């Protein structure tokens, strides 16, 4: 065993190319993580230390956390963001995969046309859609409501496309076997097809959650009263109203990363490739 | 009573008809094998019986009732797929139990059924494993278990052994056959492998281009093929064919040097007749009695099988495969003659490909 390891190390040593790759990756990693460490570091500093460029504060304090968390607005925005991101994610996971499955596994007239229509919406930039969305929301009385924030993202063309591509890799034999076992079409999707694409589903859930958790532009436009703000919108208002208090902003941002970390840690274990092939010929 | 009847069944994809009005009755408890080359329509026929493929024309009856429009689950048949199709995210127990998903029975009863099935298939120790931890043969057994567990009226098998290696395949052949003997269930089995068809079937149905060519017991098909295709498809190695011309004085080889001492069958003079002979009936060496057919040529390849040796001979009438006793000293390149007696010869009309009465 030890011989194998030392041989492995020798091989690694013998590869200068690999050392360069490691060095580049290491530098890249450091560049990525420094702002995050700086954010956490600053959240433990008091106002007088903010412009002290040390990564770790000389006199760490929890005051910022106590102040931010005791401000009722922060918790409200945190809750808003969590509720909105979770609802939109669940909706995407359900509807995108249902539509993707239908487009991938059922043969019906106009299937290709519908798919093209869905796909073509990917080519329109969000900035162009914001005005029609706003007009629509205002006509329907959705301005300054949770539904107003959520409705444009409840289903996405990207998610439908992603799920369709994955469902196409599910062998029809599985679905036919279930059909013969007496399941209806919805049960086949729910009990058989969906579990076989969990890696794609997890990826879709992560993307959707992160996208909605950090969304700024549309929530800023569609909400006017503070009670409907999402966290990014709220944190910005924090910054503007109280002459810029970096330590508070960093504390809020640090707290805001927690759900994204949890989502990633929970879902990443499902992103295991190759599980689908296990039931087929060896 | 679980007779399956196909009456003038047709299948069209758009304007193209792939199954041309086939008639077939599978009686209760019968093991019927549909056999034929790829694209002959055997799998489509099976899928129409299962309800996975709509039927374009004709009637399909299961147990006397027309089921053309019935959903697969309403037909109460079970199917085993080539790719096994056992669900990778479920354990063996859940996979087998899945056959009972819609059954109205208590959990205890379901468990009892699952365990009985597992017992019968030797899967008891594997019940809590995931399919990824099973070998190919075990996976196929799980697939059979899932089919068996709900007591279907008939089993449909779609080339279930083609993904297994040769040794496992022959083992599973025996297992499926024993299972049929024990359960006495109606089975329709599709394969392109004539060995599977010969060893397992009560009745073989030979299909080609969407037609049924012949149906009968394995021995019947082997002994009395109705046309050249069946004659060559059933039996291994394939039946040797030599083209001859019918004359007043008997058959004469068309081009080659084959010596035929046989009267012409009942065809017009000067028409072409294909003369067939199986390898085991065409022996290299000294003729045993009067030879109906003598072929001479150079040995191309020798295939020693232990009990006998297959001898590929390049004759003027084409390459034929003859047999020789195992201990016979032969070498490639050597010129030899092979003999067959008249009663071992088959005659076919070269134009219609149909079998002719022996003269």
Short mmCIF file of C-alpha atoms in Angstrom, two decimals, chain B residues 3-356:
data_model
loop_
_atom_site.label_atom_id
_atom_site.label_comp_id
_atom_site.label_asym_id
_atom_site.label_seq_id
_atom_site.Cartn_x
_atom_site.Cartn_y
_atom_site.Cartn_z
CA UNK B 3 -55.15 -18.53 -24.98
CA UNK B 4 -53.63 -15.71 -27.04
CA UNK B 5 -55.05 -15.37 -30.53
CA UNK B 6 -53.75 -13.14 -33.29
CA UNK B 7 -56.16 -12.83 -36.19
CA UNK B 8 -54.95 -11.05 -39.34
CA UNK B 9 -52.85 -8.68 -37.28
CA UNK B 10 -51.24 -5.86 -39.26
CA UNK B 11 -48.97 -3.04 -38.25
CA UNK B 12 -48.31 0.12 -40.21
CA UNK B 13 -45.87 2.90 -39.51
CA UNK B 14 -47.28 5.74 -41.61
CA UNK B 15 -47.86 4.24 -45.02
CA UNK B 16 -45.38 1.40 -44.53
CA UNK B 17 -46.82 -1.93 -43.47
CA UNK B 18 -44.36 -4.00 -41.45
CA UNK B 19 -46.61 -6.83 -40.25
CA UNK B 20 -48.80 -8.28 -42.95
CA UNK B 21 -51.85 -9.90 -41.43
CA UNK B 22 -50.42 -12.70 -39.30
CA UNK B 23 -52.50 -15.42 -37.69
CA UNK B 24 -51.24 -17.23 -34.62
CA UNK B 25 -52.81 -19.01 -31.69
CA UNK B 26 -50.83 -19.63 -28.53
CA UNK B 27 -52.66 -22.19 -26.45
CA UNK B 28 -52.87 -22.17 -22.67
CA UNK B 29 -49.54 -23.16 -21.10
CA UNK B 30 -47.73 -23.29 -24.40
CA UNK B 31 -44.14 -22.03 -24.81
CA UNK B 32 -44.02 -20.36 -28.22
CA UNK B 33 -40.82 -18.87 -29.60
CA UNK B 34 -40.95 -16.26 -32.35
CA UNK B 35 -37.71 -16.47 -34.23
CA UNK B 36 -36.27 -14.70 -37.25
CA UNK B 37 -33.59 -12.26 -38.35
CA UNK B 38 -33.56 -8.62 -37.18
CA UNK B 39 -36.34 -6.57 -38.68
CA UNK B 40 -38.63 -9.56 -39.31
CA UNK B 41 -41.34 -8.13 -37.06
CA UNK B 42 -41.05 -10.54 -34.14
CA UNK B 43 -40.45 -7.83 -31.52
CA UNK B 44 -43.19 -5.64 -32.96
CA UNK B 45 -45.58 -8.58 -32.74
CA UNK B 46 -44.62 -9.13 -29.10
CA UNK B 47 -45.02 -5.44 -28.31
CA UNK B 48 -48.47 -5.46 -29.89
CA UNK B 49 -49.45 -8.39 -27.68
CA UNK B 50 -48.11 -6.45 -24.67
CA UNK B 51 -50.04 -3.32 -25.61
CA UNK B 52 -46.93 -1.18 -26.00
CA UNK B 53 -47.54 -0.75 -29.70
CA UNK B 54 -50.98 0.02 -31.18
CA UNK B 55 -52.40 -2.59 -33.54
CA UNK B 56 -53.26 -1.26 -37.02
CA UNK B 57 -55.58 -4.04 -38.14
CA UNK B 58 -56.92 -7.42 -37.10
CA UNK B 59 -57.98 -8.74 -33.71
CA UNK B 60 -55.92 -9.68 -30.69
CA UNK B 61 -57.71 -11.87 -28.17
CA UNK B 62 -56.43 -12.84 -24.75
CA UNK B 63 -58.57 -15.41 -23.00
CA UNK B 64 -61.20 -15.03 -25.73
CA UNK B 65 -61.66 -11.29 -25.24
CA UNK B 66 -60.62 -8.76 -27.88
CA UNK B 67 -58.00 -6.56 -26.21
CA UNK B 68 -56.81 -4.33 -29.10
CA UNK B 69 -57.77 -1.18 -27.24
CA UNK B 70 -56.83 -2.36 -23.73
CA UNK B 71 -54.01 -0.66 -21.84
CA UNK B 72 -51.03 -2.91 -21.05
CA UNK B 73 -52.05 -3.24 -17.40
CA UNK B 74 -55.57 -4.33 -18.34
CA UNK B 75 -54.18 -7.27 -20.30
CA UNK B 76 -52.52 -8.72 -17.18
CA UNK B 77 -49.48 -9.90 -19.03
CA UNK B 78 -45.88 -9.56 -17.86
CA UNK B 79 -42.88 -8.74 -19.97
CA UNK B 80 -39.15 -9.31 -19.54
CA UNK B 81 -36.96 -6.95 -21.55
CA UNK B 82 -33.63 -7.46 -23.26
CA UNK B 83 -32.06 -4.75 -21.09
CA UNK B 84 -33.70 -6.26 -17.98
CA UNK B 85 -35.21 -2.82 -17.22
CA UNK B 86 -34.95 -3.30 -13.49
CA UNK B 87 -35.13 0.04 -11.74
CA UNK B 88 -31.62 1.06 -10.58
CA UNK B 89 -32.85 3.23 -7.72
CA UNK B 90 -34.76 0.40 -6.06
CA UNK B 91 -33.56 -2.65 -4.17
CA UNK B 92 -34.21 -6.17 -5.45
CA UNK B 93 -37.14 -6.43 -3.02
CA UNK B 94 -38.66 -3.17 -4.28
CA UNK B 95 -38.08 -4.18 -7.87
CA UNK B 96 -39.85 -7.50 -7.48
CA UNK B 97 -42.55 -5.86 -5.38
CA UNK B 98 -43.08 -3.27 -8.06
CA UNK B 99 -45.03 -5.83 -10.06
CA UNK B 100 -47.59 -5.66 -7.23
CA UNK B 101 -47.66 -1.86 -7.13
CA UNK B 102 -51.24 -1.61 -8.25
CA UNK B 103 -52.39 -4.90 -6.68
CA UNK B 104 -54.98 -4.49 -3.95
CA UNK B 105 -53.41 -6.63 -1.24
CA UNK B 106 -52.04 -6.10 2.26
CA UNK B 107 -48.39 -5.32 2.83
CA UNK B 108 -47.91 -8.65 4.57
CA UNK B 109 -49.38 -10.52 1.61
CA UNK B 110 -47.19 -8.57 -0.78
CA UNK B 111 -44.09 -9.40 1.25
CA UNK B 112 -45.06 -13.04 1.30
CA UNK B 113 -45.42 -13.09 -2.47
CA UNK B 114 -42.09 -11.28 -2.93
CA UNK B 115 -40.33 -13.78 -0.71
CA UNK B 116 -41.91 -16.78 -2.41
CA UNK B 117 -40.82 -15.44 -5.78
CA UNK B 118 -37.30 -14.70 -4.54
CA UNK B 119 -37.12 -18.20 -3.09
CA UNK B 120 -38.12 -19.74 -6.40
CA UNK B 121 -35.46 -17.77 -8.28
CA UNK B 122 -32.70 -18.09 -5.68
CA UNK B 123 -32.69 -14.37 -4.90
CA UNK B 124 -33.42 -14.49 -1.16
CA UNK B 125 -29.94 -13.37 -0.09
CA UNK B 126 -29.96 -10.55 -2.62
CA UNK B 127 -33.29 -8.97 -1.66
CA UNK B 128 -31.77 -5.87 -0.08
CA UNK B 129 -29.15 -5.26 -2.74
CA UNK B 130 -29.32 -2.61 -5.41
CA UNK B 131 -29.16 -3.75 -9.08
CA UNK B 132 -25.69 -2.22 -9.45
CA UNK B 133 -24.41 -4.88 -7.04
CA UNK B 134 -25.79 -7.78 -9.13
CA UNK B 135 -24.34 -9.78 -11.99
CA UNK B 136 -26.02 -9.91 -15.39
CA UNK B 137 -27.67 -13.25 -14.69
CA UNK B 138 -28.94 -12.09 -11.30
CA UNK B 139 -30.38 -8.92 -12.84
CA UNK B 140 -32.21 -10.98 -15.43
CA UNK B 141 -33.57 -13.17 -12.65
CA UNK B 142 -34.85 -10.09 -10.82
CA UNK B 143 -36.57 -9.00 -14.03
CA UNK B 144 -38.21 -12.44 -14.28
CA UNK B 145 -39.17 -12.18 -10.60
CA UNK B 146 -40.89 -8.88 -11.17
CA UNK B 147 -42.82 -10.48 -14.02
CA UNK B 148 -43.74 -13.60 -12.02
CA UNK B 149 -44.82 -11.99 -8.79
CA UNK B 150 -48.30 -10.95 -9.88
CA UNK B 151 -49.36 -14.20 -11.53
CA UNK B 152 -49.90 -12.80 -15.01
CA UNK B 153 -51.94 -14.71 -17.57
CA UNK B 154 -48.94 -14.85 -19.88
CA UNK B 155 -45.25 -13.97 -19.99
CA UNK B 156 -43.65 -12.16 -22.86
CA UNK B 157 -39.88 -12.34 -23.24
CA UNK B 158 -38.09 -9.96 -25.60
CA UNK B 159 -34.64 -11.42 -26.35
CA UNK B 160 -33.96 -11.73 -22.62
CA UNK B 161 -30.67 -13.56 -22.91
CA UNK B 162 -28.90 -11.67 -25.64
CA UNK B 163 -26.86 -9.57 -23.21
CA UNK B 164 -25.50 -12.55 -21.30
CA UNK B 165 -22.31 -14.43 -22.08
CA UNK B 166 -22.52 -17.85 -23.69
CA UNK B 167 -22.20 -19.89 -20.50
CA UNK B 168 -24.73 -17.84 -18.56
CA UNK B 169 -27.06 -17.90 -21.51
CA UNK B 170 -27.24 -21.67 -21.60
CA UNK B 171 -27.74 -21.75 -17.84
CA UNK B 172 -30.57 -19.20 -18.00
CA UNK B 173 -32.13 -21.14 -20.89
CA UNK B 174 -32.47 -24.14 -18.64
CA UNK B 175 -33.78 -22.01 -15.77
CA UNK B 176 -36.49 -20.42 -17.89
CA UNK B 177 -37.47 -23.80 -19.28
CA UNK B 178 -37.70 -25.32 -15.80
CA UNK B 179 -39.72 -22.35 -14.63
CA UNK B 180 -42.16 -22.93 -17.47
CA UNK B 181 -42.45 -26.60 -16.59
CA UNK B 182 -43.18 -25.68 -12.99
CA UNK B 183 -45.56 -22.75 -13.54
CA UNK B 184 -47.18 -24.16 -16.70
CA UNK B 185 -47.73 -20.59 -17.84
CA UNK B 186 -48.29 -19.33 -21.38
CA UNK B 187 -45.06 -17.88 -22.76
CA UNK B 188 -44.31 -15.96 -25.94
CA UNK B 189 -40.57 -15.63 -26.34
CA UNK B 190 -38.76 -13.63 -29.00
CA UNK B 191 -35.21 -14.39 -30.08
CA UNK B 192 -33.02 -14.29 -33.14
CA UNK B 193 -31.00 -17.19 -31.79
CA UNK B 194 -32.18 -20.49 -33.29
CA UNK B 195 -30.44 -22.47 -30.55
CA UNK B 196 -32.63 -20.77 -27.95
CA UNK B 197 -35.67 -21.44 -30.08
CA UNK B 198 -34.80 -25.12 -30.60
CA UNK B 199 -33.96 -25.86 -26.98
CA UNK B 200 -36.81 -24.06 -25.25
CA UNK B 201 -39.88 -23.99 -27.44
CA UNK B 202 -42.92 -26.22 -27.50
CA UNK B 203 -43.54 -24.54 -30.82
CA UNK B 204 -41.36 -22.35 -32.99
CA UNK B 205 -42.79 -19.65 -35.23
CA UNK B 206 -40.38 -18.56 -37.95
CA UNK B 207 -40.93 -15.01 -39.15
CA UNK B 208 -39.50 -13.03 -42.03
CA UNK B 209 -40.39 -9.60 -43.42
CA UNK B 210 -43.56 -9.40 -41.38
CA UNK B 211 -44.88 -12.80 -42.40
CA UNK B 212 -45.05 -16.10 -40.57
CA UNK B 213 -43.18 -18.61 -42.72
CA UNK B 214 -43.71 -21.74 -40.70
CA UNK B 215 -44.80 -22.80 -37.26
CA UNK B 216 -44.27 -26.16 -35.65
CA UNK B 217 -42.38 -28.15 -33.05
CA UNK B 218 -38.57 -27.81 -33.08
CA UNK B 219 -38.20 -31.32 -34.51
CA UNK B 220 -40.85 -30.70 -37.12
CA UNK B 221 -39.12 -27.52 -38.31
CA UNK B 222 -35.76 -29.23 -38.33
CA UNK B 223 -36.99 -32.29 -40.16
CA UNK B 224 -39.56 -30.75 -42.48
CA UNK B 225 -38.72 -27.14 -43.27
CA UNK B 226 -41.30 -25.64 -45.58
CA UNK B 227 -38.88 -23.37 -47.42
CA UNK B 228 -35.21 -22.58 -47.94
CA UNK B 229 -35.19 -19.78 -45.37
CA UNK B 230 -36.46 -21.99 -42.55
CA UNK B 231 -34.22 -24.83 -43.64
CA UNK B 232 -31.15 -22.65 -43.41
CA UNK B 233 -32.25 -20.70 -40.33
CA UNK B 234 -33.00 -23.69 -38.14
CA UNK B 235 -30.06 -25.94 -37.34
CA UNK B 236 -26.42 -25.15 -36.82
CA UNK B 237 -24.38 -25.13 -39.06
CA UNK B 238 -26.87 -23.92 -41.67
CA UNK B 239 -28.12 -26.45 -44.19
CA UNK B 240 -25.88 -26.74 -47.27
CA UNK B 241 -27.59 -25.87 -50.56
CA UNK B 242 -26.59 -26.97 -54.04
CA UNK B 243 -28.38 -25.86 -57.17
CA UNK B 244 -29.41 -28.61 -59.59
CA UNK B 245 -31.47 -28.88 -62.77
CA UNK B 246 -34.38 -31.31 -63.12
CA UNK B 247 -33.94 -33.64 -66.13
CA UNK B 248 -35.72 -36.72 -67.41
CA UNK B 249 -33.01 -38.88 -65.89
CA UNK B 250 -32.94 -37.23 -62.50
CA UNK B 251 -31.24 -34.23 -60.96
CA UNK B 252 -28.00 -32.89 -62.40
CA UNK B 253 -25.74 -30.33 -60.73
CA UNK B 254 -26.20 -26.93 -62.35
CA UNK B 255 -22.56 -25.81 -62.55
CA UNK B 256 -20.42 -27.92 -60.33
CA UNK B 257 -19.16 -31.43 -60.14
CA UNK B 258 -21.68 -32.71 -57.56
CA UNK B 259 -22.80 -36.22 -58.39
CA UNK B 260 -26.50 -36.72 -57.74
CA UNK B 261 -28.15 -40.13 -57.99
CA UNK B 262 -31.71 -39.10 -57.38
CA UNK B 263 -34.83 -38.79 -59.48
CA UNK B 264 -36.20 -35.33 -60.20
CA UNK B 265 -38.92 -34.11 -57.84
CA UNK B 266 -42.30 -33.14 -59.22
CA UNK B 267 -41.29 -30.04 -61.15
CA UNK B 268 -41.08 -29.00 -64.77
CA UNK B 269 -38.14 -30.38 -66.69
CA UNK B 270 -35.21 -27.94 -66.79
CA UNK B 271 -36.37 -25.99 -63.77
CA UNK B 272 -33.93 -25.27 -60.98
CA UNK B 273 -34.05 -27.27 -57.78
CA UNK B 274 -32.11 -26.46 -54.60
CA UNK B 275 -30.84 -29.59 -52.94
CA UNK B 276 -30.23 -29.26 -49.21
CA UNK B 277 -28.24 -31.43 -46.88
CA UNK B 278 -27.34 -30.92 -43.24
CA UNK B 279 -23.68 -31.08 -42.23
CA UNK B 280 -24.09 -34.07 -39.94
CA UNK B 281 -25.65 -36.03 -42.83
CA UNK B 282 -22.85 -35.16 -45.24
CA UNK B 283 -19.88 -37.28 -44.18
CA UNK B 284 -16.33 -37.22 -45.32
CA UNK B 285 -14.81 -40.64 -45.94
CA UNK B 286 -16.25 -43.82 -47.34
CA UNK B 287 -19.93 -43.83 -48.38
CA UNK B 288 -22.20 -45.84 -46.16
CA UNK B 289 -24.40 -47.55 -48.71
CA UNK B 290 -25.55 -45.85 -51.92
CA UNK B 291 -24.83 -42.14 -51.95
CA UNK B 292 -27.55 -39.78 -53.17
CA UNK B 293 -25.09 -36.92 -53.31
CA UNK B 294 -21.33 -36.85 -53.64
CA UNK B 295 -19.35 -33.65 -53.36
CA UNK B 296 -15.61 -33.37 -53.96
CA UNK B 297 -13.29 -30.49 -53.19
CA UNK B 298 -10.41 -29.12 -51.23
CA UNK B 299 -10.58 -28.72 -47.47
CA UNK B 300 -10.60 -25.02 -46.52
CA UNK B 301 -10.91 -25.16 -42.75
CA UNK B 302 -11.31 -27.83 -40.09
CA UNK B 303 -13.38 -27.14 -36.97
CA UNK B 304 -12.78 -29.91 -34.44
CA UNK B 305 -15.72 -30.01 -32.00
CA UNK B 306 -14.51 -32.97 -29.93
CA UNK B 307 -17.14 -35.53 -30.84
CA UNK B 308 -16.81 -34.76 -34.54
CA UNK B 309 -15.00 -32.38 -36.86
CA UNK B 310 -16.72 -29.93 -39.18
CA UNK B 311 -15.01 -29.87 -42.56
CA UNK B 312 -15.41 -26.81 -44.79
CA UNK B 313 -14.96 -28.03 -48.37
CA UNK B 314 -14.52 -25.76 -51.35
CA UNK B 315 -16.41 -27.57 -54.12
CA UNK B 316 -17.28 -26.39 -57.60
CA UNK B 317 -20.86 -26.04 -56.30
CA UNK B 318 -19.80 -23.66 -53.53
CA UNK B 319 -18.43 -24.06 -50.03
CA UNK B 320 -20.19 -26.78 -48.05
CA UNK B 321 -19.78 -27.90 -44.47
CA UNK B 322 -19.51 -31.65 -43.97
CA UNK B 323 -18.69 -33.68 -40.90
CA UNK B 324 -16.08 -36.30 -40.14
CA UNK B 325 -15.46 -38.55 -37.14
CA UNK B 326 -13.20 -36.84 -34.62
CA UNK B 327 -10.28 -39.18 -35.11
CA UNK B 328 -10.27 -38.92 -38.86
CA UNK B 329 -6.88 -37.66 -40.07
CA UNK B 330 -7.56 -34.65 -42.26
CA UNK B 331 -5.55 -31.58 -43.18
CA UNK B 332 -6.48 -28.32 -44.84
CA UNK B 333 -5.69 -28.34 -48.56
CA UNK B 334 -6.39 -32.03 -48.90
CA UNK B 335 -8.93 -33.08 -51.56
CA UNK B 336 -11.76 -35.14 -50.15
CA UNK B 337 -15.22 -36.39 -51.05
CA UNK B 338 -18.30 -36.15 -48.86
CA UNK B 339 -21.38 -38.32 -49.23
CA UNK B 340 -25.03 -38.09 -48.23
CA UNK B 341 -27.73 -40.71 -48.62
CA UNK B 342 -30.93 -39.94 -50.54
CA UNK B 343 -33.16 -39.91 -47.45
CA UNK B 344 -31.06 -37.10 -45.96
CA UNK B 345 -31.57 -34.78 -48.89
CA UNK B 346 -34.12 -31.94 -48.99
CA UNK B 347 -35.51 -30.45 -52.19
CA UNK B 348 -36.75 -26.92 -52.78
CA UNK B 349 -38.05 -25.07 -55.80
CA UNK B 350 -35.28 -22.52 -56.46
CA UNK B 351 -37.76 -19.91 -57.71
CA UNK B 352 -40.53 -20.09 -55.14
CA UNK B 353 -38.09 -21.26 -52.40
CA UNK B 354 -40.78 -23.71 -51.25
CA UNK B 355 -40.08 -27.30 -50.25
CA UNK B 356 -40.78 -30.02 -52.82
#
